[in-house]
PDB file of C-alpha atoms in Angstrom:
ATOM      1  CA  ASP B   1     -38.888 -62.752 -36.837  1.00  0.00           C
ATOM      2  CA  ALA B   2     -35.230 -62.868 -37.698  1.00  0.00           C
ATOM      3  CA  LYS B   3     -33.248 -60.185 -35.860  1.00  0.00           C
ATOM      4  CA  THR B   4     -30.113 -58.243 -36.645  1.00  0.00           C
ATOM      5  CA  THR B   5     -27.269 -57.148 -34.401  1.00  0.00           C
ATOM      6  CA  GLN B   6     -25.350 -53.938 -35.044  1.00  0.00           C
ATOM      7  CA  PRO B   7     -22.852 -51.922 -33.017  1.00  0.00           C
ATOM      8  CA  ASN B   8     -24.469 -48.997 -31.240  1.00  0.00           C
ATOM      9  CA  SER B   9     -22.084 -46.438 -32.672  1.00  0.00           C
ATOM     10  CA  MET B  10     -19.074 -45.997 -34.939  1.00  0.00           C
ATOM     11  CA  GLU B  11     -16.803 -43.142 -35.839  1.00  0.00           C
ATOM     12  CA  SER B  12     -15.087 -42.335 -39.079  1.00  0.00           C
ATOM     13  CA  ASN B  13     -13.012 -39.578 -40.568  1.00  0.00           C
ATOM     14  CA  GLU B  14     -14.167 -37.640 -43.564  1.00  0.00           C
ATOM     15  CA  GLU B  15     -13.116 -39.067 -46.951  1.00  0.00           C
ATOM     16  CA  GLU B  16     -12.191 -42.428 -45.432  1.00  0.00           C
ATOM     17  CA  PRO B  17     -14.065 -45.669 -46.118  1.00  0.00           C
ATOM     18  CA  VAL B  18     -16.547 -46.897 -43.532  1.00  0.00           C
ATOM     19  CA  HIS B  19     -17.534 -50.510 -42.966  1.00  0.00           C
ATOM     20  CA  LEU B  20     -20.748 -50.952 -40.999  1.00  0.00           C
ATOM     21  CA  PRO B  21     -21.254 -54.551 -39.855  1.00  0.00           C
ATOM     22  CA  CYS B  22     -24.472 -56.434 -39.261  1.00  0.00           C
ATOM     23  CA  ASN B  23     -25.023 -59.937 -37.922  1.00  0.00           C
ATOM     24  CA  HIS B  24     -28.154 -61.860 -38.822  1.00  0.00           C
ATOM     25  CA  SER B  25     -27.478 -65.451 -37.861  1.00  0.00           C
ATOM     26  CA  THR B  26     -31.161 -66.514 -38.017  1.00  0.00           C
ATOM     27  CA  ILE B  27     -31.732 -65.253 -41.547  1.00  0.00           C
ATOM     28  CA  SER B  28     -33.975 -67.409 -43.717  1.00  0.00           C
ATOM     29  CA  GLY B  29     -33.486 -68.154 -47.379  1.00  0.00           C
ATOM     30  CA  THR B  30     -36.102 -65.668 -48.543  1.00  0.00           C
ATOM     31  CA  ASP B  31     -35.063 -62.718 -46.372  1.00  0.00           C
ATOM     32  CA  TYR B  32     -33.718 -59.719 -48.202  1.00  0.00           C
ATOM     33  CA  ILE B  33     -31.052 -57.693 -46.389  1.00  0.00           C
ATOM     34  CA  HIS B  34     -31.938 -54.020 -46.434  1.00  0.00           C
ATOM     35  CA  TRP B  35     -30.054 -50.980 -45.243  1.00  0.00           C
ATOM     36  CA  TYR B  36     -31.680 -47.679 -44.446  1.00  0.00           C
ATOM     37  CA  ARG B  37     -30.302 -44.573 -42.847  1.00  0.00           C
ATOM     38  CA  GLN B  38     -31.976 -41.828 -40.883  1.00  0.00           C
ATOM     39  CA  LEU B  39     -30.771 -38.290 -40.431  1.00  0.00           C
ATOM     40  CA  PRO B  40     -32.007 -36.325 -37.396  1.00  0.00           C
ATOM     41  CA  SER B  41     -35.674 -35.324 -37.594  1.00  0.00           C
ATOM     42  CA  GLN B  42     -36.129 -37.019 -40.981  1.00  0.00           C
ATOM     43  CA  GLY B  43     -37.694 -40.215 -42.157  1.00  0.00           C
ATOM     44  CA  PRO B  44     -35.468 -43.175 -43.037  1.00  0.00           C
ATOM     45  CA  GLU B  45     -33.853 -43.210 -46.452  1.00  0.00           C
ATOM     46  CA  TYR B  46     -33.379 -46.383 -48.455  1.00  0.00           C
ATOM     47  CA  VAL B  47     -29.688 -47.110 -49.048  1.00  0.00           C
ATOM     48  CA  ILE B  48     -29.285 -50.540 -50.586  1.00  0.00           C
ATOM     49  CA  HIS B  49     -30.524 -54.120 -50.425  1.00  0.00           C
ATOM     50  CA  GLY B  50     -29.399 -57.564 -51.481  1.00  0.00           C
ATOM     51  CA  LEU B  51     -30.263 -61.213 -51.272  1.00  0.00           C
ATOM     52  CA  THR B  52     -27.149 -63.303 -51.877  1.00  0.00           C
ATOM     53  CA  SER B  53     -24.701 -61.449 -54.094  1.00  0.00           C
ATOM     54  CA  ASN B  54     -22.752 -58.305 -53.304  1.00  0.00           C
ATOM     55  CA  VAL B  55     -24.442 -55.156 -54.543  1.00  0.00           C
ATOM     56  CA  ASN B  56     -23.249 -51.710 -55.546  1.00  0.00           C
ATOM     57  CA  ASN B  57     -25.155 -48.503 -56.142  1.00  0.00           C
ATOM     58  CA  ARG B  58     -24.367 -44.818 -56.180  1.00  0.00           C
ATOM     59  CA  MET B  59     -24.674 -44.530 -52.418  1.00  0.00           C
ATOM     60  CA  ALA B  60     -22.886 -47.599 -51.092  1.00  0.00           C
ATOM     61  CA  SER B  61     -21.856 -51.207 -51.501  1.00  0.00           C
ATOM     62  CA  LEU B  62     -23.290 -54.199 -49.688  1.00  0.00           C
ATOM     63  CA  ALA B  63     -21.082 -57.180 -49.005  1.00  0.00           C
ATOM     64  CA  ILE B  64     -22.965 -60.324 -48.001  1.00  0.00           C
ATOM     65  CA  ALA B  65     -21.201 -63.260 -46.375  1.00  0.00           C
ATOM     66  CA  GLU B  66     -21.375 -66.554 -48.213  1.00  0.00           C
ATOM     67  CA  ASP B  67     -23.514 -68.117 -45.463  1.00  0.00           C
ATOM     68  CA  ARG B  68     -25.633 -64.916 -45.369  1.00  0.00           C
ATOM     69  CA  LYS B  69     -25.317 -64.716 -41.599  1.00  0.00           C
ATOM     70  CA  SER B  70     -23.658 -61.351 -41.754  1.00  0.00           C
ATOM     71  CA  SER B  71     -23.318 -58.385 -44.079  1.00  0.00           C
ATOM     72  CA  THR B  72     -21.370 -55.152 -44.289  1.00  0.00           C
ATOM     73  CA  LEU B  73     -22.461 -51.808 -45.625  1.00  0.00           C
ATOM     74  CA  ILE B  74     -19.540 -49.981 -47.190  1.00  0.00           C
ATOM     75  CA  LEU B  75     -19.431 -46.238 -47.673  1.00  0.00           C
ATOM     76  CA  HIS B  76     -16.428 -45.717 -49.903  1.00  0.00           C
ATOM     77  CA  ARG B  77     -15.660 -42.133 -48.901  1.00  0.00           C
ATOM     78  CA  ALA B  78     -17.499 -40.838 -45.871  1.00  0.00           C
ATOM     79  CA  THR B  79     -18.725 -37.265 -45.929  1.00  0.00           C
ATOM     80  CA  LEU B  80     -20.198 -35.178 -43.134  1.00  0.00           C
ATOM     81  CA  ARG B  81     -23.611 -35.719 -44.740  1.00  0.00           C
ATOM     82  CA  ASP B  82     -23.263 -39.460 -44.121  1.00  0.00           C
ATOM     83  CA  ALA B  83     -23.558 -38.944 -40.368  1.00  0.00           C
ATOM     84  CA  ALA B  84     -26.786 -40.763 -39.515  1.00  0.00           C
ATOM     85  CA  VAL B  85     -28.240 -43.834 -37.853  1.00  0.00           C
ATOM     86  CA  TYR B  86     -27.849 -46.832 -40.149  1.00  0.00           C
ATOM     87  CA  TYR B  87     -30.331 -49.676 -39.893  1.00  0.00           C
ATOM     88  CA  CYS B  88     -29.722 -53.208 -41.113  1.00  0.00           C
ATOM     89  CA  ILE B  89     -33.061 -54.964 -41.634  1.00  0.00           C
ATOM     90  CA  LEU B  90     -34.186 -58.401 -42.738  1.00  0.00           C
ATOM     91  CA  CYS B  91     -37.295 -57.957 -44.786  1.00  0.00           C
ATOM     92  CA  ARG B  92     -40.118 -60.410 -45.262  1.00  0.00           C
ATOM     93  CA  ARG B  93     -43.374 -58.452 -45.155  1.00  0.00           C
ATOM     94  CA  ALA B  94     -42.590 -55.198 -43.467  1.00  0.00           C
ATOM     95  CA  LEU B  95     -39.458 -53.563 -42.171  1.00  0.00           C
ATOM     96  CA  THR B  96     -38.618 -54.168 -38.531  1.00  0.00           C
ATOM     97  CA  PHE B  97     -36.259 -51.471 -37.364  1.00  0.00           C
ATOM     98  CA  GLY B  98     -33.874 -52.106 -34.484  1.00  0.00           C
ATOM     99  CA  SER B  99     -31.766 -49.434 -32.843  1.00  0.00           C
ATOM    100  CA  GLY B 100     -29.189 -49.248 -35.649  1.00  0.00           C
ATOM    101  CA  THR B 101     -25.646 -47.897 -35.675  1.00  0.00           C
ATOM    102  CA  ARG B 102     -25.082 -44.209 -35.104  1.00  0.00           C
ATOM    103  CA  LEU B 103     -22.285 -43.156 -37.456  1.00  0.00           C
ATOM    104  CA  GLN B 104     -20.331 -40.045 -36.577  1.00  0.00           C
ATOM    105  CA  VAL B 105     -18.072 -38.529 -39.229  1.00  0.00           C
ATOM    106  CA  GLN B 106     -15.254 -36.305 -38.093  1.00  0.00           C
ATOM    107  CA  PRO B 107     -13.888 -33.576 -40.398  1.00  0.00           C
TER     108      PRO B 107
ATOM    109  CA  SER V   1     -41.345 -39.478 -60.151  1.00  0.00           C
ATOM    110  CA  GLN V   2     -43.008 -40.634 -56.983  1.00  0.00           C
ATOM    111  CA  THR V   3     -43.527 -38.360 -54.009  1.00  0.00           C
ATOM    112  CA  ILE V   4     -45.066 -38.903 -50.615  1.00  0.00           C
ATOM    113  CA  HIS V   5     -46.688 -36.212 -48.522  1.00  0.00           C
ATOM    114  CA  GLN V   6     -47.612 -36.113 -44.868  1.00  0.00           C
ATOM    115  CA  TRP V   7     -49.408 -33.479 -42.894  1.00  0.00           C
ATOM    116  CA  PRO V   8     -49.333 -31.819 -40.585  1.00  0.00           C
ATOM    117  CA  ALA V   9     -45.589 -31.604 -40.010  1.00  0.00           C
ATOM    118  CA  THR V  10     -46.003 -30.971 -36.287  1.00  0.00           C
ATOM    119  CA  LEU V  11     -48.933 -31.277 -33.953  1.00  0.00           C
ATOM    120  CA  VAL V  12     -49.536 -30.617 -30.273  1.00  0.00           C
ATOM    121  CA  GLN V  13     -52.694 -32.186 -28.901  1.00  0.00           C
ATOM    122  CA  PRO V  14     -54.113 -32.588 -25.369  1.00  0.00           C
ATOM    123  CA  VAL V  15     -54.720 -35.999 -23.846  1.00  0.00           C
ATOM    124  CA  GLY V  16     -58.138 -37.322 -24.793  1.00  0.00           C
ATOM    125  CA  SER V  17     -58.419 -35.359 -28.020  1.00  0.00           C
ATOM    126  CA  PRO V  18     -58.889 -37.029 -31.428  1.00  0.00           C
ATOM    127  CA  LEU V  19     -56.188 -37.418 -34.050  1.00  0.00           C
ATOM    128  CA  SER V  20     -56.098 -37.565 -37.812  1.00  0.00           C
ATOM    129  CA  LEU V  21     -52.853 -37.775 -39.771  1.00  0.00           C
ATOM    130  CA  GLU V  22     -52.909 -37.977 -43.536  1.00  0.00           C
ATOM    131  CA  CYS V  23     -50.491 -39.458 -46.022  1.00  0.00           C
ATOM    132  CA  THR V  24     -50.761 -39.289 -49.800  1.00  0.00           C
ATOM    133  CA  VAL V  25     -48.578 -40.710 -52.526  1.00  0.00           C
ATOM    134  CA  GLU V  26     -48.199 -39.389 -56.060  1.00  0.00           C
ATOM    135  CA  GLY V  27     -46.757 -40.947 -59.160  1.00  0.00           C
ATOM    136  CA  THR V  28     -47.510 -44.585 -58.479  1.00  0.00           C
ATOM    137  CA  SER V  29     -50.514 -46.881 -58.480  1.00  0.00           C
ATOM    138  CA  ASN V  30     -51.601 -49.529 -56.014  1.00  0.00           C
ATOM    139  CA  PRO V  31     -48.711 -49.040 -53.610  1.00  0.00           C
ATOM    140  CA  ASN V  32     -48.364 -50.877 -50.331  1.00  0.00           C
ATOM    141  CA  LEU V  33     -48.637 -48.265 -47.592  1.00  0.00           C
ATOM    142  CA  TYR V  34     -47.260 -48.281 -44.063  1.00  0.00           C
ATOM    143  CA  TRP V  35     -47.571 -46.277 -40.843  1.00  0.00           C
ATOM    144  CA  TYR V  36     -44.623 -46.332 -38.418  1.00  0.00           C
ATOM    145  CA  ARG V  37     -44.044 -44.593 -35.109  1.00  0.00           C
ATOM    146  CA  GLN V  38     -40.729 -43.619 -33.607  1.00  0.00           C
ATOM    147  CA  ALA V  39     -40.621 -42.700 -29.936  1.00  0.00           C
ATOM    148  CA  ALA V  40     -37.854 -40.344 -28.847  1.00  0.00           C
ATOM    149  CA  GLY V  41     -34.455 -42.020 -29.142  1.00  0.00           C
ATOM    150  CA  ARG V  42     -35.932 -45.320 -30.293  1.00  0.00           C
ATOM    151  CA  GLY V  43     -36.179 -47.334 -33.481  1.00  0.00           C
ATOM    152  CA  LEU V  44     -39.214 -47.419 -35.748  1.00  0.00           C
ATOM    153  CA  GLN V  45     -42.246 -49.483 -34.817  1.00  0.00           C
ATOM    154  CA  LEU V  46     -44.598 -50.689 -37.531  1.00  0.00           C
ATOM    155  CA  LEU V  47     -48.199 -49.769 -36.701  1.00  0.00           C
ATOM    156  CA  PHE V  48     -50.274 -50.589 -39.791  1.00  0.00           C
ATOM    157  CA  TYR V  49     -49.840 -51.633 -43.383  1.00  0.00           C
ATOM    158  CA  SER V  50     -52.204 -51.776 -46.322  1.00  0.00           C
ATOM    159  CA  VAL V  51     -51.979 -53.645 -49.609  1.00  0.00           C
ATOM    160  CA  GLY V  52     -55.085 -52.058 -51.113  1.00  0.00           C
ATOM    161  CA  ILE V  53     -58.157 -49.882 -50.588  1.00  0.00           C
ATOM    162  CA  GLY V  54     -59.941 -50.852 -47.403  1.00  0.00           C
ATOM    163  CA  GLN V  55     -57.342 -53.502 -46.538  1.00  0.00           C
ATOM    164  CA  ILE V  56     -55.598 -52.734 -43.257  1.00  0.00           C
ATOM    165  CA  SER V  57     -53.366 -54.955 -41.149  1.00  0.00           C
ATOM    166  CA  SER V  58     -52.550 -53.946 -37.600  1.00  0.00           C
ATOM    167  CA  GLU V  59     -49.224 -54.923 -36.127  1.00  0.00           C
ATOM    168  CA  VAL V  60     -49.575 -53.573 -32.606  1.00  0.00           C
ATOM    169  CA  PRO V  61     -52.736 -53.392 -30.471  1.00  0.00           C
ATOM    170  CA  GLN V  62     -53.321 -49.807 -29.406  1.00  0.00           C
ATOM    171  CA  ASN V  63     -55.839 -46.985 -29.458  1.00  0.00           C
ATOM    172  CA  LEU V  64     -54.905 -46.049 -33.016  1.00  0.00           C
ATOM    173  CA  SER V  65     -56.639 -47.041 -36.241  1.00  0.00           C
ATOM    174  CA  ALA V  66     -55.876 -46.665 -39.923  1.00  0.00           C
ATOM    175  CA  SER V  67     -57.958 -46.341 -43.032  1.00  0.00           C
ATOM    176  CA  ARG V  68     -57.284 -46.320 -46.757  1.00  0.00           C
ATOM    177  CA  PRO V  69     -60.225 -44.656 -48.449  1.00  0.00           C
ATOM    178  CA  GLN V  70     -58.413 -44.189 -51.771  1.00  0.00           C
ATOM    179  CA  ASP V  71     -55.593 -45.995 -53.539  1.00  0.00           C
ATOM    180  CA  ARG V  72     -52.953 -43.428 -52.634  1.00  0.00           C
ATOM    181  CA  GLN V  73     -54.321 -42.100 -49.357  1.00  0.00           C
ATOM    182  CA  PHE V  74     -53.583 -43.525 -45.929  1.00  0.00           C
ATOM    183  CA  ILE V  75     -54.999 -42.039 -42.730  1.00  0.00           C
ATOM    184  CA  LEU V  76     -53.997 -42.652 -39.129  1.00  0.00           C
ATOM    185  CA  SER V  77     -56.597 -41.841 -36.488  1.00  0.00           C
ATOM    186  CA  SER V  78     -57.348 -41.969 -32.820  1.00  0.00           C
ATOM    187  CA  LYS V  79     -60.525 -41.175 -30.926  1.00  0.00           C
ATOM    188  CA  LYS V  80     -58.725 -40.315 -27.682  1.00  0.00           C
ATOM    189  CA  LEU V  81     -55.000 -39.647 -27.519  1.00  0.00           C
ATOM    190  CA  LEU V  82     -52.805 -40.912 -24.698  1.00  0.00           C
ATOM    191  CA  LEU V  83     -49.537 -39.385 -23.495  1.00  0.00           C
ATOM    192  CA  SER V  84     -47.778 -42.492 -24.810  1.00  0.00           C
ATOM    193  CA  ASP V  85     -48.957 -41.665 -28.340  1.00  0.00           C
ATOM    194  CA  SER V  86     -46.363 -38.897 -28.581  1.00  0.00           C
ATOM    195  CA  GLY V  87     -43.754 -39.580 -31.222  1.00  0.00           C
ATOM    196  CA  PHE V  88     -42.637 -39.179 -34.800  1.00  0.00           C
ATOM    197  CA  TYR V  89     -45.153 -40.732 -37.196  1.00  0.00           C
ATOM    198  CA  LEU V  90     -43.895 -41.832 -40.565  1.00  0.00           C
ATOM    199  CA  CYS V  91     -45.781 -43.005 -43.621  1.00  0.00           C
ATOM    200  CA  ALA V  92     -44.031 -45.101 -46.248  1.00  0.00           C
ATOM    201  CA  TRP V  93     -44.920 -46.560 -49.625  1.00  0.00           C
ATOM    202  CA  GLU V  94     -43.628 -49.607 -51.398  1.00  0.00           C
ATOM    203  CA  GLY V  95     -44.155 -50.515 -55.024  1.00  0.00           C
ATOM    204  CA  GLN V  96     -45.868 -53.726 -55.984  1.00  0.00           C
ATOM    205  CA  GLY V  97     -43.530 -56.462 -57.041  1.00  0.00           C
ATOM    206  CA  THR V  98     -40.389 -54.851 -55.649  1.00  0.00           C
ATOM    207  CA  SER V  99     -38.085 -56.453 -53.157  1.00  0.00           C
ATOM    208  CA  TYR V 100     -39.622 -54.450 -50.317  1.00  0.00           C
ATOM    209  CA  GLU V 101     -37.882 -51.112 -50.863  1.00  0.00           C
ATOM    210  CA  GLN V 102     -39.826 -48.532 -48.895  1.00  0.00           C
ATOM    211  CA  TYR V 103     -39.803 -44.782 -49.326  1.00  0.00           C
ATOM    212  CA  PHE V 104     -40.684 -42.587 -46.389  1.00  0.00           C
ATOM    213  CA  GLY V 105     -42.508 -39.321 -46.051  1.00  0.00           C
ATOM    214  CA  PRO V 106     -41.222 -36.347 -44.050  1.00  0.00           C
ATOM    215  CA  GLY V 107     -43.101 -37.419 -40.923  1.00  0.00           C
ATOM    216  CA  THR V 108     -45.395 -35.801 -38.377  1.00  0.00           C
ATOM    217  CA  ARG V 109     -44.059 -34.981 -34.948  1.00  0.00           C
ATOM    218  CA  LEU V 110     -46.900 -35.417 -32.452  1.00  0.00           C
ATOM    219  CA  THR V 111     -46.704 -34.176 -28.882  1.00  0.00           C
ATOM    220  CA  VAL V 112     -49.538 -35.153 -26.556  1.00  0.00           C
ATOM    221  CA  THR V 113     -49.749 -32.882 -23.516  1.00  0.00           C
TER     222      THR V 113
END
């Protein structure tokens, strides 16, 4: 299965943009790029997904490199409620969760 | 709108005892259903998935089993729990024909003592 690589942790200040990177150099042409986030003691929450083009929704934006070997989740204005573990996942049949990036947001 | 329920929310069971965790989905038909486990401080591990009634695929060999007796009901079971079965168990559903967006339930925290 194709794997993803994310930094273990990142910090941001409240109301500043956050760029969460993800490398997926072995991605195949049919893999969707999904992002989920998980708050403590809760199940993961779907954030956004894309295939080739950049995507925007009410929660975030997803920027996908032209060669699709990397992507970046963008939170435009971080809030304290955005503090969570963010998972970048390549999806074929089921989601394979790695260890993700723990995002800390400072007030 | 669709909702997903799991119960119980927490469970403490002795080693060797049986287990039954239930997951139900409302507001959708013929969903794909998934069971995941998250050990403390770790990522999620896919245990089972089902694309229809009675159709179960196992991802990891273990002493757990799953069943789907109804379209929107998914059950995780064990005949004899091990200490290593402790963890956070999550059920998720996925609509047919979507690009694999999954929606998770609130989870069951199982402690095997």
